[in-house]
Amino acid sequence: MALLALLVLAATGCAAGGGTSGNVPGGRPDAQADATAGGDAAPAEGASTPPDVPHPDPPRAAPDPRLGHDKAPPPAAPQQPPAAPDLPPAFNTVPPRVADTLVRGTGSSGRTVALTFDDGPSTEWTPQVLDLLDHYDAKATFCVVGEQAREHPDLLRTIVAKGHQLCDHSETHDERIARLPEAALKSQITLARDAILAAVPGVRIPWFRSPGGSWTATVRGTAASFGMKPLDWSVDSRDWERGGVDRIVATVKRELRPGGVVLMHDAGGNRAQTVAALKKLLPWLVAQGYSFDFPA
C-alpha cells in the first residue's frame, strides 16, 4: 500500500508540471511550451548568445550643403532646348504713328545728299544702278512699287543686303492717289508694304512716297498712321522726261544743296539716260565733298 501511494503521488506531480525539465538545471517551465509551439527557444542560462548582426542600411546620397540639411538633392531638371529666335513681325503689325511732315532733307548736317530711286525694282536698270553705287560706296533709298516687288523679290533682297533702304511707293503707282477713297488709299499703301515684307521679312520701311508727289493732308496722315514718314524731295532731276544726260546732270548740280534729297528713277520706262547721268554725278558728288546719307 505504501508503494502504491508513492506511485500515485509521483504521477500527480508530473501532471501538475512540477519538478525539473530534463537535465537542464533551473530550466524555465515555459521553455518546453515555446518549443512545442514552434517558437524560437530561448537560450539556456549560461549559454553564449551570438551578438546581433545589424542589417546594412541602403546607400544614401551625400548631403548637399546648399540644402542646409542632410537630404539628397532633388533630381536635376531636364535640359530645355534653346529658345526659338524672334520671328519677323506680322504683316498687319502697325508701327507707332510718326510725324506727317514732308521729309525733304537728310538725317545729318554738313555736305550730305540722299539719292532716291523710284518705281522699281527693274531687272534691267536696278542692277546697273546698284553697280554704280557700289563703285562709289554710296548708299541710296529705293522707293518700291508693290507690283514690281512681287515680280522681283530677289532684287529687293539684293538692295537690302547691300546696305540700302526701302520706301513704300504704293501698290500700282496710281497718280490719282490723293483723290482715292480712304479704303483704296490704305490699300495702295498696305499692299505695297506687304509685298516688300514678303520679299524681305522684318525689313524696316521708314517712308512712303506718293506717286507723282501727289500729297494731301489725308495722304500724309494715312502714311504716318502706318509708321511711314511722307518722303518728298528737294531736287527733281527730271530724268523721267528723258531730256538728255547733260540736262539731268545740270539740273542736279544747279539745285542741290547740302542735305538735299535727289529724285531719280530705276524703273518705269527706259532709264538709260538716268544710268548715264549717274555715272557723271557720282564722281562729281565725291569731288564736291558730299557723303551719302538717308532721308530723315
mmCIF file of C-alpha atoms in Angstrom:
data_model
loop_
_atom_site.group_PDB
_atom_site.id
_atom_site.type_symbol
_atom_site.label_atom_id
_atom_site.label_comp_id
_atom_site.label_asym_id
_atom_site.label_seq_id
_atom_site.Cartn_x
_atom_site.Cartn_y
_atom_site.Cartn_z
ATOM 1 C CA MET A 1 0.000 0.000 0.000
ATOM 2 C CA ALA A 2 2.784 2.389 0.790
ATOM 3 C CA LEU A 3 4.395 1.694 -2.603
ATOM 4 C CA LEU A 4 1.076 2.288 -4.400
ATOM 5 C CA ALA A 5 0.647 5.622 -2.612
ATOM 6 C CA LEU A 6 4.068 6.776 -3.683
ATOM 7 C CA LEU A 7 3.372 5.941 -7.356
ATOM 8 C CA VAL A 8 0.086 7.860 -7.313
ATOM 9 C CA LEU A 9 1.779 10.888 -5.746
ATOM 10 C CA ALA A 10 4.534 10.914 -8.391
ATOM 11 C CA ALA A 11 2.023 10.673 -11.221
ATOM 12 C CA THR A 12 0.036 13.578 -9.793
ATOM 13 C CA GLY A 13 3.162 15.794 -9.575
ATOM 14 C CA CYS A 14 4.115 15.169 -13.236
ATOM 15 C CA ALA A 15 0.621 16.037 -14.393
ATOM 16 C CA ALA A 16 0.790 19.333 -12.496
ATOM 17 C CA GLY A 17 4.023 20.398 -14.291
ATOM 18 C CA GLY A 18 6.172 20.448 -11.156
ATOM 19 C CA GLY A 19 9.737 19.223 -10.852
ATOM 20 C CA THR A 20 12.608 19.711 -13.254
ATOM 21 C CA SER A 21 12.710 19.737 -17.004
ATOM 22 C CA GLY A 22 15.164 17.239 -18.396
ATOM 23 C CA ASN A 23 18.709 17.537 -17.245
ATOM 24 C CA VAL A 24 18.919 21.351 -17.522
ATOM 25 C CA PRO A 25 19.093 22.761 -14.019
ATOM 26 C CA GLY A 26 16.995 25.774 -13.348
ATOM 27 C CA GLY A 27 15.031 25.286 -16.588
ATOM 28 C CA ARG A 28 12.031 27.586 -17.135
ATOM 29 C CA PRO A 29 8.575 26.000 -17.246
ATOM 30 C CA ASP A 30 7.704 27.949 -20.466
ATOM 31 C CA ALA A 31 10.731 26.766 -22.379
ATOM 32 C CA GLN A 32 9.104 23.486 -23.297
ATOM 33 C CA ALA A 33 5.890 25.275 -24.293
ATOM 34 C CA ASP A 34 7.864 27.578 -26.573
ATOM 35 C CA ALA A 35 9.486 24.621 -28.227
ATOM 36 C CA THR A 36 6.182 22.780 -28.521
ATOM 37 C CA ALA A 37 4.505 25.842 -30.058
ATOM 38 C CA GLY A 38 7.201 26.051 -32.698
ATOM 39 C CA GLY A 39 8.619 29.365 -31.403
ATOM 40 C CA ASP A 40 12.313 30.093 -31.102
ATOM 41 C CA ALA A 41 13.514 28.579 -27.874
ATOM 42 C CA ALA A 42 15.272 30.978 -25.549
ATOM 43 C CA PRO A 43 18.922 30.127 -24.985
ATOM 44 C CA ALA A 44 19.642 28.317 -21.788
ATOM 45 C CA GLU A 45 21.132 30.270 -18.944
ATOM 46 C CA GLY A 46 24.887 30.286 -19.140
ATOM 47 C CA ALA A 47 24.918 29.625 -22.882
ATOM 48 C CA SER A 48 26.754 32.155 -25.102
ATOM 49 C CA THR A 49 24.435 34.491 -27.012
ATOM 50 C CA PRO A 50 25.588 35.461 -30.524
ATOM 51 C CA PRO A 51 25.734 39.222 -30.990
ATOM 52 C CA ASP A 52 23.047 40.878 -33.085
ATOM 53 C CA VAL A 53 24.230 41.392 -36.669
ATOM 54 C CA PRO A 54 22.877 44.737 -37.908
ATOM 55 C CA HIS A 55 21.286 44.833 -41.343
ATOM 56 C CA PRO A 56 23.201 47.201 -43.647
ATOM 57 C CA ASP A 57 21.315 50.420 -44.468
ATOM 58 C CA PRO A 58 20.777 51.241 -48.172
ATOM 59 C CA PRO A 59 23.334 53.732 -49.525
ATOM 60 C CA ARG A 60 22.402 57.365 -49.028
ATOM 61 C CA ALA A 61 23.345 60.332 -51.181
ATOM 62 C CA ALA A 62 25.841 62.740 -49.718
ATOM 63 C CA PRO A 63 24.191 65.782 -48.134
ATOM 64 C CA ASP A 64 24.054 68.833 -50.318
ATOM 65 C CA PRO A 65 25.482 71.788 -48.379
ATOM 66 C CA ARG A 66 23.201 74.125 -50.359
ATOM 67 C CA LEU A 67 20.115 72.476 -48.857
ATOM 68 C CA GLY A 68 21.148 73.133 -45.276
ATOM 69 C CA HIS A 69 20.227 69.653 -44.036
ATOM 70 C CA ASP A 70 21.031 66.017 -44.624
ATOM 71 C CA LYS A 71 18.812 65.456 -47.608
ATOM 72 C CA ALA A 72 19.511 64.128 -51.049
ATOM 73 C CA PRO A 73 19.370 66.859 -53.713
ATOM 74 C CA PRO A 74 16.324 66.893 -55.967
ATOM 75 C CA PRO A 75 16.742 65.362 -59.385
ATOM 76 C CA ALA A 76 18.160 67.719 -61.971
ATOM 77 C CA ALA A 77 15.619 69.352 -64.245
ATOM 78 C CA PRO A 78 15.757 68.145 -67.841
ATOM 79 C CA GLN A 79 17.742 70.405 -70.119
ATOM 80 C CA GLN A 80 15.493 72.693 -72.093
ATOM 81 C CA PRO A 81 16.055 73.342 -75.816
ATOM 82 C CA PRO A 82 17.284 76.821 -76.717
ATOM 83 C CA ALA A 83 14.646 79.444 -77.213
ATOM 84 C CA ALA A 84 13.421 79.935 -80.745
ATOM 85 C CA PRO A 85 14.694 83.082 -82.485
ATOM 86 C CA ASP A 86 12.448 86.077 -82.747
ATOM 87 C CA LEU A 87 10.122 85.818 -85.692
ATOM 88 C CA PRO A 88 9.637 88.615 -88.201
ATOM 89 C CA PRO A 89 6.744 90.934 -87.382
ATOM 90 C CA ALA A 90 3.385 90.031 -88.843
ATOM 91 C CA PHE A 91 2.371 91.917 -91.949
ATOM 92 C CA ASN A 92 -0.507 93.563 -90.149
ATOM 93 C CA THR A 93 1.664 94.839 -87.291
ATOM 94 C CA VAL A 94 1.402 98.612 -87.389
ATOM 95 C CA PRO A 95 4.409 100.574 -86.071
ATOM 96 C CA PRO A 96 3.758 103.621 -83.885
ATOM 97 C CA ARG A 97 2.425 106.627 -85.726
ATOM 98 C CA VAL A 98 5.085 109.074 -86.908
ATOM 99 C CA ALA A 99 5.022 112.736 -87.867
ATOM 100 C CA ASP A 100 3.259 113.513 -91.136
ATOM 101 C CA THR A 101 5.558 116.417 -92.085
ATOM 102 C CA LEU A 102 7.055 116.050 -95.559
ATOM 103 C CA VAL A 103 10.681 114.865 -95.469
ATOM 104 C CA ARG A 104 12.925 116.822 -97.823
ATOM 105 C CA GLY A 105 16.337 116.523 -96.161
ATOM 106 C CA THR A 106 18.937 114.103 -94.840
ATOM 107 C CA GLY A 107 19.435 112.942 -91.310
ATOM 108 C CA SER A 108 22.737 114.691 -90.680
ATOM 109 C CA SER A 109 24.296 118.102 -91.172
ATOM 110 C CA GLY A 110 27.111 119.006 -93.477
ATOM 111 C CA ARG A 111 27.619 118.161 -97.134
ATOM 112 C CA THR A 112 25.328 115.161 -97.319
ATOM 113 C CA VAL A 113 22.982 114.001 -100.044
ATOM 114 C CA ALA A 114 20.239 111.386 -100.168
ATOM 115 C CA LEU A 115 19.843 109.697 -103.548
ATOM 116 C CA THR A 116 16.410 108.171 -104.116
ATOM 117 C CA PHE A 117 15.265 105.930 -106.973
ATOM 118 C CA ASP A 118 11.586 105.405 -107.771
ATOM 119 C CA ASP A 119 9.306 102.872 -109.477
ATOM 120 C CA GLY A 120 11.471 99.750 -109.234
ATOM 121 C CA PRO A 121 12.824 97.305 -108.971
ATOM 122 C CA SER A 122 13.670 96.552 -112.593
ATOM 123 C CA THR A 123 15.737 93.615 -113.788
ATOM 124 C CA GLU A 124 17.311 95.851 -116.459
ATOM 125 C CA TRP A 125 18.062 99.126 -114.679
ATOM 126 C CA THR A 126 18.216 98.413 -110.947
ATOM 127 C CA PRO A 127 21.321 96.156 -111.168
ATOM 128 C CA GLN A 128 23.147 98.852 -113.177
ATOM 129 C CA VAL A 129 22.284 101.484 -110.574
ATOM 130 C CA LEU A 130 23.429 99.156 -107.786
ATOM 131 C CA ASP A 131 26.761 98.516 -109.510
ATOM 132 C CA LEU A 132 27.453 102.238 -109.811
ATOM 133 C CA LEU A 133 26.534 102.862 -106.178
ATOM 134 C CA ASP A 134 28.833 100.029 -105.101
ATOM 135 C CA HIS A 135 31.731 101.546 -107.043
ATOM 136 C CA TYR A 136 31.488 104.793 -105.055
ATOM 137 C CA ASP A 137 30.412 103.179 -101.770
ATOM 138 C CA ALA A 138 27.223 105.204 -101.976
ATOM 139 C CA LYS A 139 24.009 104.323 -100.170
ATOM 140 C CA ALA A 140 20.562 105.177 -101.511
ATOM 141 C CA THR A 141 16.848 104.780 -100.879
ATOM 142 C CA PHE A 142 14.738 102.727 -103.308
ATOM 143 C CA CYS A 143 11.056 103.637 -103.461
ATOM 144 C CA VAL A 144 9.374 100.377 -104.421
ATOM 145 C CA VAL A 145 6.118 99.768 -106.269
ATOM 146 C CA GLY A 146 4.221 96.786 -104.851
ATOM 147 C CA GLU A 147 3.566 95.163 -108.223
ATOM 148 C CA GLN A 148 7.288 95.321 -109.042
ATOM 149 C CA ALA A 149 8.237 93.945 -105.641
ATOM 150 C CA ARG A 150 6.102 90.863 -106.229
ATOM 151 C CA GLU A 151 7.690 90.340 -109.639
ATOM 152 C CA HIS A 152 11.282 90.700 -108.447
ATOM 153 C CA PRO A 153 11.620 89.897 -104.727
ATOM 154 C CA ASP A 154 15.229 88.776 -105.263
ATOM 155 C CA LEU A 155 16.173 92.322 -106.287
ATOM 156 C CA LEU A 156 14.690 93.701 -103.074
ATOM 157 C CA ARG A 157 16.790 91.277 -101.073
ATOM 158 C CA THR A 158 19.882 92.371 -103.005
ATOM 159 C CA ILE A 159 19.111 96.040 -102.354
ATOM 160 C CA VAL A 160 18.817 95.451 -98.621
ATOM 161 C CA ALA A 161 21.879 93.180 -98.492
ATOM 162 C CA LYS A 162 23.971 95.995 -99.993
ATOM 163 C CA GLY A 163 23.001 98.368 -97.189
ATOM 164 C CA HIS A 164 20.386 100.458 -98.993
ATOM 165 C CA GLN A 165 16.938 101.235 -97.599
ATOM 166 C CA LEU A 166 13.417 100.756 -98.906
ATOM 167 C CA CYS A 167 10.451 103.076 -99.235
ATOM 168 C CA ASP A 168 6.799 102.226 -99.964
ATOM 169 C CA HIS A 169 5.813 103.811 -103.303
ATOM 170 C CA SER A 170 2.220 102.447 -103.437
ATOM 171 C CA GLU A 171 0.883 99.279 -104.980
ATOM 172 C CA THR A 172 0.187 100.400 -108.576
ATOM 173 C CA HIS A 173 1.738 103.897 -108.819
ATOM 174 C CA ASP A 174 -1.670 105.481 -109.242
ATOM 175 C CA GLU A 175 -1.007 109.229 -109.502
ATOM 176 C CA ARG A 176 -4.661 109.894 -108.643
ATOM 177 C CA ILE A 177 -3.945 108.570 -105.148
ATOM 178 C CA ALA A 178 -4.880 111.874 -103.489
ATOM 179 C CA ARG A 179 -8.429 111.520 -104.859
ATOM 180 C CA LEU A 180 -8.951 107.897 -103.881
ATOM 181 C CA PRO A 181 -11.470 106.895 -101.182
ATOM 182 C CA GLU A 182 -9.920 106.222 -97.801
ATOM 183 C CA ALA A 183 -10.180 102.429 -98.143
ATOM 184 C CA ALA A 184 -8.485 102.477 -101.554
ATOM 185 C CA LEU A 185 -5.750 104.803 -100.281
ATOM 186 C CA LYS A 186 -4.989 102.479 -97.377
ATOM 187 C CA SER A 187 -4.978 99.524 -99.750
ATOM 188 C CA GLN A 188 -2.412 101.231 -102.011
ATOM 189 C CA ILE A 189 -0.083 101.710 -99.043
ATOM 190 C CA THR A 190 -0.558 98.394 -97.249
ATOM 191 C CA LEU A 191 -0.433 96.155 -100.322
ATOM 192 C CA ALA A 192 2.943 97.580 -101.315
ATOM 193 C CA ARG A 193 4.145 97.286 -97.725
ATOM 194 C CA ASP A 194 3.110 93.632 -97.587
ATOM 195 C CA ALA A 195 4.837 92.910 -100.904
ATOM 196 C CA ILE A 196 8.071 94.341 -99.523
ATOM 197 C CA LEU A 197 7.780 92.356 -96.303
ATOM 198 C CA ALA A 198 7.045 89.176 -98.236
ATOM 199 C CA ALA A 199 10.334 89.613 -100.080
ATOM 200 C CA VAL A 200 12.382 90.762 -97.069
ATOM 201 C CA PRO A 201 10.573 89.740 -93.853
ATOM 202 C CA GLY A 202 11.044 92.130 -90.973
ATOM 203 C CA VAL A 203 12.736 94.873 -93.010
ATOM 204 C CA ARG A 204 12.129 98.456 -91.900
ATOM 205 C CA ILE A 205 10.072 100.646 -94.235
ATOM 206 C CA PRO A 206 10.573 104.137 -92.820
ATOM 207 C CA TRP A 207 8.946 106.150 -95.608
ATOM 208 C CA PHE A 208 6.066 106.373 -98.055
ATOM 209 C CA ARG A 209 6.441 108.355 -101.274
ATOM 210 C CA SER A 210 3.239 109.328 -103.037
ATOM 211 C CA PRO A 211 3.202 108.654 -106.796
ATOM 212 C CA GLY A 212 3.950 111.834 -108.725
ATOM 213 C CA GLY A 213 4.455 113.725 -105.457
ATOM 214 C CA SER A 214 0.685 113.895 -105.035
ATOM 215 C CA TRP A 215 0.341 114.997 -101.414
ATOM 216 C CA THR A 216 -2.643 115.976 -99.337
ATOM 217 C CA ALA A 217 -3.116 116.063 -95.591
ATOM 218 C CA THR A 218 -5.039 112.788 -95.890
ATOM 219 C CA VAL A 219 -2.272 111.025 -97.828
ATOM 220 C CA ARG A 220 0.383 112.257 -95.393
ATOM 221 C CA GLY A 221 -1.673 111.340 -92.351
ATOM 222 C CA THR A 222 -2.558 107.890 -93.652
ATOM 223 C CA ALA A 223 1.085 107.089 -94.364
ATOM 224 C CA ALA A 224 2.064 108.344 -90.916
ATOM 225 C CA SER A 225 -0.616 106.179 -89.303
ATOM 226 C CA PHE A 226 1.203 103.140 -90.720
ATOM 227 C CA GLY A 227 4.524 104.290 -89.302
ATOM 228 C CA MET A 228 5.883 105.743 -92.569
ATOM 229 C CA LYS A 229 7.075 109.326 -92.908
ATOM 230 C CA PRO A 230 5.935 111.027 -96.131
ATOM 231 C CA LEU A 231 9.068 111.278 -98.282
ATOM 232 C CA ASP A 232 9.327 114.108 -100.784
ATOM 233 C CA TRP A 233 12.448 115.587 -102.472
ATOM 234 C CA SER A 234 14.346 118.842 -102.771
ATOM 235 C CA VAL A 235 15.898 118.130 -106.198
ATOM 236 C CA ASP A 236 13.885 116.707 -109.092
ATOM 237 C CA SER A 237 16.415 115.510 -111.672
ATOM 238 C CA ARG A 238 13.565 115.299 -114.192
ATOM 239 C CA ASP A 239 15.154 112.158 -115.595
ATOM 240 C CA TRP A 240 11.631 110.922 -116.245
ATOM 241 C CA GLU A 241 11.383 113.492 -119.064
ATOM 242 C CA ARG A 242 14.389 111.877 -120.799
ATOM 243 C CA GLY A 243 15.601 115.261 -121.950
ATOM 244 C CA GLY A 244 19.207 114.130 -122.256
ATOM 245 C CA VAL A 245 22.037 113.083 -119.961
ATOM 246 C CA ASP A 246 23.646 116.537 -119.784
ATOM 247 C CA ARG A 247 20.350 118.137 -118.867
ATOM 248 C CA ILE A 248 19.806 115.680 -115.999
ATOM 249 C CA VAL A 249 23.311 116.297 -114.671
ATOM 250 C CA ALA A 250 22.985 120.083 -114.971
ATOM 251 C CA THR A 251 19.662 120.084 -113.112
ATOM 252 C CA VAL A 252 21.077 118.193 -110.143
ATOM 253 C CA LYS A 253 24.222 120.343 -109.952
ATOM 254 C CA ARG A 254 22.179 123.541 -110.093
ATOM 255 C CA GLU A 255 19.538 122.618 -107.498
ATOM 256 C CA LEU A 256 21.435 120.505 -104.969
ATOM 257 C CA ARG A 257 22.252 121.990 -101.563
ATOM 258 C CA PRO A 258 23.885 120.189 -98.620
ATOM 259 C CA GLY A 259 21.328 117.867 -97.021
ATOM 260 C CA GLY A 260 19.286 117.576 -100.207
ATOM 261 C CA VAL A 261 17.141 114.660 -101.391
ATOM 262 C CA VAL A 262 17.507 113.892 -105.120
ATOM 263 C CA LEU A 263 14.710 112.220 -107.096
ATOM 264 C CA MET A 264 15.731 109.770 -109.845
ATOM 265 C CA HIS A 265 14.267 106.552 -111.281
ATOM 266 C CA ASP A 266 15.451 102.976 -111.727
ATOM 267 C CA ALA A 267 12.292 101.699 -113.446
ATOM 268 C CA GLY A 268 9.049 102.867 -115.014
ATOM 269 C CA GLY A 269 10.458 103.204 -118.515
ATOM 270 C CA ASN A 270 13.771 103.365 -120.339
ATOM 271 C CA ARG A 271 16.298 104.579 -117.767
ATOM 272 C CA ALA A 272 19.444 104.515 -119.909
ATOM 273 C CA GLN A 273 19.804 108.304 -119.521
ATOM 274 C CA THR A 274 19.484 108.003 -115.744
ATOM 275 C CA VAL A 275 22.255 105.408 -115.599
ATOM 276 C CA ALA A 276 24.499 107.528 -117.835
ATOM 277 C CA ALA A 277 23.800 110.642 -115.752
ATOM 278 C CA LEU A 278 24.555 108.764 -112.533
ATOM 279 C CA LYS A 279 27.960 107.805 -113.936
ATOM 280 C CA LYS A 280 28.775 111.529 -114.126
ATOM 281 C CA LEU A 281 27.040 112.653 -110.944
ATOM 282 C CA LEU A 282 28.602 110.187 -108.516
ATOM 283 C CA PRO A 283 32.250 111.215 -109.098
ATOM 284 C CA TRP A 284 31.188 114.887 -109.098
ATOM 285 C CA LEU A 285 29.448 114.480 -105.729
ATOM 286 C CA VAL A 286 32.522 112.821 -104.241
ATOM 287 C CA ALA A 287 34.767 115.571 -105.629
ATOM 288 C CA GLN A 288 32.482 118.206 -104.072
ATOM 289 C CA GLY A 289 32.917 116.573 -100.669
ATOM 290 C CA TYR A 290 29.434 115.084 -100.426
ATOM 291 C CA SER A 291 28.798 111.988 -98.371
ATOM 292 C CA PHE A 292 25.780 109.774 -98.885
ATOM 293 C CA ASP A 293 23.009 109.609 -96.300
ATOM 294 C CA PHE A 294 19.359 108.665 -95.906
ATOM 295 C CA PRO A 295 16.351 110.965 -95.587
ATOM 296 C CA ALA A 296 15.198 111.873 -92.111
#
